[in-house]
Amino acid sequence: MTAMPILQVDDIEVVYEQVILAVHGVSLSLGEGRIVALLGANGAGKSTTLKAISALVGAERGEVVGGRVLYRGKDVTRSAPDVLVRNGLVQVLEGRHCFPHLSVEENLLAGALASGGSRQEVKAGLERIYHYFPRLKERRRSAAGYTSGGEQQMVAIGRALMARPAVVLLDEPSMGLAPLIVDEIFAIVARLNADEGVSFLLAEQNASVALRHAHHAYVLESGRVVAQGSAAELAARSDIHDLYLGAG
Ligand code: ATP
């Protein structure tokens, strides 16, 4: 018997503003302690799929009109985003979204608000983030808006981790960043996964870097899954390679 996936998406359909069908029946699963990548070009439906899972799609006049999302075996399709966060499922949005005038540390502390926790727990949470992101410890008193793009991506991931999630949905972590920083961020994701078993579902246009770190991947095109397999299988497929792995 195979273990139940921590996250399972069955045939979801997502519509924006009641007319634009952005995702047409996507199914995927994320095993506990795994890293799964969602690949595909601009507009393929990666962000929409993540936001459908985290229930953030509603904030953009989007709606899941078909299918369902199961988290730890429970149907959470109509859950509120804050309830999902408290239950361990968080999303790091594309584009980083730091509070630019707050310090790096204040940004991280904002991530603890959603999940509550005692002063001691919050302090331990910060130390944990600084353990994985030593750069953020060095920059903790700087205004987030004055840190580099890579550091802001680290702040966004660190802030999500303050909620002690079991599953992190990570949207386009490499966007606009230099290759060395992208590698540094993916290495930290891999360590969090290996050391603590945090599961990641990450959307990436940069397929080659994603496949170096993911266990399994799905390729989306026009809101549908057009290929899936282990990262090694997909990386070895010449058709996938030509279509999606040219960059990076
Ligand atoms: P990107 O990397 O550019 O974010 P993506 O693969 O994540 O691409 P989505 O952002 O999910 O793709 O977009 C899928 C489709 O849904 C596209 O046709 C897009 O124009 C449309 N779409 C996305 N967000 C909205 C929105 N808020 N309102 C209307 N349509 C949207």
Short mmCIF file of C-alpha atoms and ligand atoms in Angstrom, two decimals:
data_model
loop_
_atom_site.label_atom_id
_atom_site.label_comp_id
_atom_site.label_asym_id
_atom_site.label_seq_id
_atom_site.Cartn_x
_atom_site.Cartn_y
_atom_site.Cartn_z
CA MET A 1 0.00 0.00 0.00
CA THR A 2 1.37 3.44 -0.87
CA ALA A 3 1.10 6.21 1.70
CA MET A 4 -1.66 8.75 1.26
CA PRO A 5 -0.30 11.93 -0.34
CA ILE A 6 -0.25 14.98 1.92
CA LEU A 7 -1.83 16.98 -0.89
CA GLN A 8 -3.98 15.74 -3.72
CA VAL A 9 -5.66 17.74 -6.43
CA ASP A 10 -8.40 15.98 -8.39
CA ASP A 11 -9.49 17.39 -11.70
CA ILE A 12 -9.77 21.02 -10.65
CA GLU A 13 -11.19 23.69 -12.90
CA VAL A 14 -10.65 27.35 -12.14
CA VAL A 15 -12.48 30.28 -13.66
CA TYR A 16 -11.66 33.99 -13.27
CA GLU A 17 -14.42 36.57 -13.30
CA GLN A 18 -16.91 33.82 -14.16
CA VAL A 19 -15.66 33.62 -17.76
CA ILE A 20 -11.95 32.95 -18.14
CA LEU A 21 -11.25 29.24 -17.79
CA ALA A 22 -7.61 29.24 -16.60
CA VAL A 23 -7.26 25.64 -15.38
CA HIS A 24 -9.09 22.78 -17.11
CA GLY A 25 -9.07 19.67 -14.99
CA VAL A 26 -5.65 19.54 -13.36
CA SER A 27 -4.84 16.56 -11.15
CA LEU A 28 -1.64 16.12 -9.19
CA SER A 29 -0.36 14.70 -5.97
CA LEU A 30 2.35 15.63 -3.51
CA GLY A 31 3.71 12.87 -1.29
CA GLU A 32 4.65 13.79 2.27
CA GLY A 33 8.27 14.93 2.42
CA ARG A 34 8.56 15.36 -1.35
CA ILE A 35 9.42 18.24 -3.66
CA VAL A 36 7.15 18.41 -6.71
CA ALA A 37 7.55 20.93 -9.51
CA LEU A 38 4.86 22.45 -11.73
CA LEU A 39 6.50 23.47 -14.98
CA GLY A 40 5.22 25.36 -17.99
CA ALA A 41 5.44 28.61 -19.88
CA ASN A 42 4.04 31.96 -18.90
CA GLY A 43 0.25 31.73 -18.59
CA ALA A 44 0.14 27.91 -18.48
CA GLY A 45 -1.83 27.95 -15.22
CA LYS A 46 0.85 27.25 -12.62
CA SER A 47 0.07 30.19 -10.33
CA THR A 48 -3.65 29.62 -10.67
CA THR A 49 -3.24 25.99 -9.64
CA LEU A 50 -1.26 26.99 -6.54
CA LYS A 51 -3.76 29.71 -5.64
CA ALA A 52 -6.64 27.29 -6.09
CA ILE A 53 -4.98 24.97 -3.56
CA SER A 54 -4.26 27.74 -1.03
CA ALA A 55 -7.72 29.30 -1.55
CA LEU A 56 -6.09 32.61 -2.53
CA VAL A 57 -7.65 32.52 -5.99
CA GLY A 58 -10.83 34.03 -4.52
CA ALA A 59 -8.96 37.26 -3.82
CA GLU A 60 -8.56 37.67 -7.59
CA ARG A 61 -12.18 37.01 -8.51
CA GLY A 62 -11.30 33.45 -9.32
CA GLU A 63 -13.22 30.36 -8.29
CA VAL A 64 -12.68 26.63 -8.25
CA VAL A 65 -15.71 25.48 -10.25
CA GLY A 66 -14.92 21.79 -10.49
CA GLY A 67 -12.84 19.08 -8.84
CA ARG A 68 -11.43 19.09 -5.33
CA VAL A 69 -8.34 19.61 -3.20
CA LEU A 70 -7.53 17.11 -0.46
CA TYR A 71 -5.05 18.02 2.29
CA ARG A 72 -4.11 15.16 4.60
CA GLY A 73 -7.06 13.29 3.08
CA LYS A 74 -9.61 16.00 3.95
CA ASP A 75 -11.53 18.00 1.36
CA VAL A 76 -10.34 21.62 1.78
CA THR A 77 -11.63 22.98 -1.54
CA ARG A 78 -13.90 25.51 0.15
CA SER A 79 -11.65 26.30 3.11
CA ALA A 80 -10.55 29.82 3.99
CA PRO A 81 -6.87 30.65 3.37
CA ASP A 82 -6.16 31.48 7.03
CA VAL A 83 -7.59 28.16 8.15
CA LEU A 84 -5.27 26.39 5.72
CA VAL A 85 -2.28 28.35 7.08
CA ARG A 86 -3.14 27.35 10.65
CA ASN A 87 -3.34 23.76 9.47
CA GLY A 88 0.10 23.88 7.91
CA LEU A 89 -0.46 24.73 4.25
CA VAL A 90 1.06 28.06 3.17
CA GLN A 91 1.80 29.78 -0.11
CA VAL A 92 4.71 32.06 -0.99
CA LEU A 93 3.31 34.29 -3.71
CA GLU A 94 5.13 35.11 -6.91
CA GLY A 95 6.93 38.44 -6.70
CA ARG A 96 8.09 38.15 -3.08
CA HIS A 97 5.76 40.70 -1.44
CA CYS A 98 7.82 41.93 1.49
CA PHE A 99 6.76 44.86 3.63
CA PRO A 100 9.47 47.20 2.29
CA HIS A 101 9.55 49.64 5.25
CA LEU A 102 9.71 46.94 7.91
CA SER A 103 12.99 45.33 8.84
CA VAL A 104 13.82 41.82 7.70
CA GLU A 105 13.13 40.56 11.22
CA GLU A 106 9.78 42.37 11.45
CA ASN A 107 8.80 40.79 8.13
CA LEU A 108 9.63 37.38 9.52
CA LEU A 109 7.70 38.09 12.72
CA ALA A 110 4.67 39.00 10.60
CA GLY A 111 4.67 35.38 9.45
CA ALA A 112 4.22 34.19 13.03
CA LEU A 113 1.04 36.25 13.50
CA ALA A 114 -1.10 33.90 11.43
CA SER A 115 -0.25 30.88 13.53
CA GLY A 116 -0.05 32.44 17.01
CA GLY A 117 2.49 30.84 19.34
CA SER A 118 4.14 31.87 22.60
CA ARG A 119 7.02 34.34 22.78
CA GLN A 120 9.41 31.40 23.23
CA GLU A 121 8.02 29.62 20.18
CA VAL A 122 8.33 32.75 18.07
CA LYS A 123 11.94 33.23 19.20
CA ALA A 124 12.73 29.61 18.37
CA GLY A 125 11.02 30.10 15.01
CA LEU A 126 13.26 33.06 14.20
CA GLU A 127 16.38 31.12 15.18
CA ARG A 128 15.29 28.30 12.91
CA ILE A 129 14.90 30.69 9.97
CA TYR A 130 18.32 32.23 10.69
CA HIS A 131 19.81 28.75 10.80
CA TYR A 132 18.63 28.07 7.24
CA PHE A 133 19.09 31.64 5.99
CA PRO A 134 22.22 33.04 7.64
CA ARG A 135 22.09 35.99 5.21
CA LEU A 136 18.82 37.07 6.79
CA LYS A 137 20.42 37.05 10.22
CA GLU A 138 23.11 39.40 8.95
CA ARG A 139 20.48 41.66 7.39
CA ARG A 140 17.88 41.37 10.14
CA ARG A 141 17.85 45.06 11.05
CA SER A 142 17.79 46.33 7.42
CA ALA A 143 14.58 47.56 5.84
CA ALA A 144 13.42 44.72 3.60
CA GLY A 145 12.98 47.17 0.73
CA TYR A 146 16.72 47.85 0.77
CA THR A 147 17.76 44.21 0.52
CA SER A 148 18.57 42.44 -2.75
CA GLY A 149 15.99 40.53 -4.81
CA GLY A 150 17.43 37.23 -3.59
CA GLU A 151 17.26 38.34 0.02
CA GLN A 152 13.65 39.45 -0.46
CA GLN A 153 12.81 36.02 -1.84
CA MET A 154 14.46 34.53 1.25
CA VAL A 155 12.39 36.85 3.47
CA ALA A 156 9.20 35.73 1.70
CA ILE A 157 10.07 32.05 2.17
CA GLY A 158 11.27 32.60 5.75
CA ARG A 159 8.07 34.46 6.64
CA ALA A 160 5.99 31.55 5.33
CA LEU A 161 8.10 29.09 7.32
CA MET A 162 7.39 31.01 10.55
CA ALA A 163 3.92 29.42 10.43
CA ARG A 164 5.64 26.00 10.72
CA PRO A 165 3.97 24.62 7.59
CA ALA A 166 3.99 21.00 6.51
CA VAL A 167 3.41 22.04 2.88
CA VAL A 168 4.80 25.12 1.16
CA LEU A 169 3.45 26.23 -2.22
CA LEU A 170 6.26 28.21 -3.75
CA ASP A 171 5.49 30.33 -6.80
CA GLU A 172 8.35 31.07 -9.18
CA PRO A 173 11.16 31.39 -6.61
CA SER A 174 13.77 31.99 -9.34
CA MET A 175 11.97 34.91 -10.97
CA GLY A 176 14.34 37.73 -11.86
CA LEU A 177 17.23 36.35 -9.83
CA ALA A 178 20.82 35.62 -10.83
CA PRO A 179 21.68 31.91 -11.24
CA LEU A 180 23.94 31.78 -8.16
CA ILE A 181 21.19 33.15 -5.92
CA VAL A 182 18.66 30.78 -7.48
CA ASP A 183 20.95 27.87 -6.64
CA GLU A 184 21.37 29.16 -3.08
CA ILE A 185 17.59 29.36 -2.62
CA PHE A 186 16.96 25.91 -4.09
CA ALA A 187 19.71 24.46 -1.90
CA ILE A 188 17.93 25.85 1.18
CA VAL A 189 14.61 24.40 -0.01
CA ALA A 190 16.32 21.03 -0.45
CA ARG A 191 17.80 21.24 3.08
CA LEU A 192 14.46 22.11 4.65
CA ASN A 193 12.99 19.16 2.83
CA ALA A 194 15.78 16.74 3.76
CA ASP A 195 16.28 17.86 7.38
CA GLU A 196 12.69 18.54 8.42
CA GLY A 197 10.53 16.80 5.83
CA VAL A 198 8.79 20.00 4.70
CA SER A 199 6.92 19.19 1.46
CA PHE A 200 7.12 21.65 -1.43
CA LEU A 201 4.98 22.18 -4.49
CA LEU A 202 6.81 24.72 -6.59
CA ALA A 203 5.84 26.47 -9.78
CA GLU A 204 8.77 27.29 -12.04
CA GLN A 205 9.38 28.49 -15.56
CA ASN A 206 13.04 27.67 -15.02
CA ALA A 207 12.54 23.95 -15.51
CA SER A 208 16.16 22.91 -15.48
CA VAL A 209 16.83 24.26 -11.99
CA ALA A 210 13.50 22.90 -10.70
CA LEU A 211 14.21 19.41 -12.07
CA ARG A 212 17.62 19.38 -10.38
CA HIS A 213 15.92 19.62 -7.00
CA ALA A 214 12.42 18.15 -7.40
CA HIS A 215 11.54 14.47 -7.04
CA HIS A 216 8.62 14.58 -9.46
CA ALA A 217 7.22 17.13 -11.89
CA TYR A 218 4.12 18.00 -13.88
CA VAL A 219 4.18 20.03 -17.07
CA LEU A 220 1.23 22.37 -17.66
CA GLU A 221 0.15 23.83 -20.96
CA SER A 222 -2.96 25.97 -21.45
CA GLY A 223 -4.33 24.93 -18.07
CA ARG A 224 -3.86 21.17 -18.54
CA VAL A 225 -1.26 18.62 -17.46
CA VAL A 226 0.49 17.51 -20.65
CA ALA A 227 3.29 15.44 -19.09
CA GLN A 228 4.41 14.16 -15.73
CA GLY A 229 7.06 11.89 -14.32
CA SER A 230 10.06 11.68 -12.05
CA ALA A 231 12.39 14.63 -12.40
CA ALA A 232 15.01 12.35 -13.96
CA GLU A 233 12.53 10.97 -16.53
CA LEU A 234 11.34 14.41 -17.57
CA ALA A 235 14.85 15.83 -17.75
CA ALA A 236 15.79 12.98 -20.10
CA ARG A 237 12.85 13.44 -22.49
CA SER A 238 14.01 15.31 -25.54
CA ASP A 239 10.54 16.65 -26.45
CA ILE A 240 10.09 18.12 -22.95
CA HIS A 241 13.62 19.35 -23.04
CA ASP A 242 13.15 21.24 -26.30
CA LEU A 243 9.83 22.74 -25.28
CA TYR A 244 10.43 23.65 -21.68
CA LEU A 245 14.02 23.26 -20.65
CA GLY A 246 15.71 25.52 -23.12
CA ALA A 247 16.05 28.35 -20.61
CA GLY A 248 18.10 28.23 -17.43
P1 ATP B 1 3.00 33.05 -14.85
O1 ATP B 1 4.30 32.39 -14.66
O2 ATP B 1 3.04 34.17 -15.85
O3 ATP B 1 2.33 33.45 -13.57
P2 ATP B 1 1.27 30.79 -14.90
O4 ATP B 1 1.62 29.51 -15.55
O5 ATP B 1 1.43 30.87 -13.44
O6 ATP B 1 2.07 31.97 -15.57
P3 ATP B 1 -1.37 31.80 -14.51
O7 ATP B 1 -0.89 33.08 -13.91
O8 ATP B 1 -1.98 30.81 -13.61
O9 ATP B 1 -0.21 31.10 -15.33
O10 ATP B 1 -2.40 32.18 -15.67
C1 ATP B 1 -3.24 31.20 -16.32
C2 ATP B 1 -4.28 31.93 -17.16
O11 ATP B 1 -5.18 32.63 -16.30
C3 ATP B 1 -3.68 32.96 -18.11
O12 ATP B 1 -4.41 32.94 -19.30
C4 ATP B 1 -3.90 34.27 -17.36
O13 ATP B 1 -4.05 35.34 -18.27
C5 ATP B 1 -5.20 34.01 -16.62
N1 ATP B 1 -5.24 34.75 -15.33
C6 ATP B 1 -4.35 34.67 -14.32
N2 ATP B 1 -4.70 35.45 -13.29
C7 ATP B 1 -5.85 36.07 -13.67
C8 ATP B 1 -6.74 37.01 -13.03
N3 ATP B 1 -6.49 37.46 -11.81
N4 ATP B 1 -7.83 37.42 -13.72
C9 ATP B 1 -8.07 36.95 -14.98
N5 ATP B 1 -7.30 36.05 -15.61
C10 ATP B 1 -6.20 35.62 -14.99
#
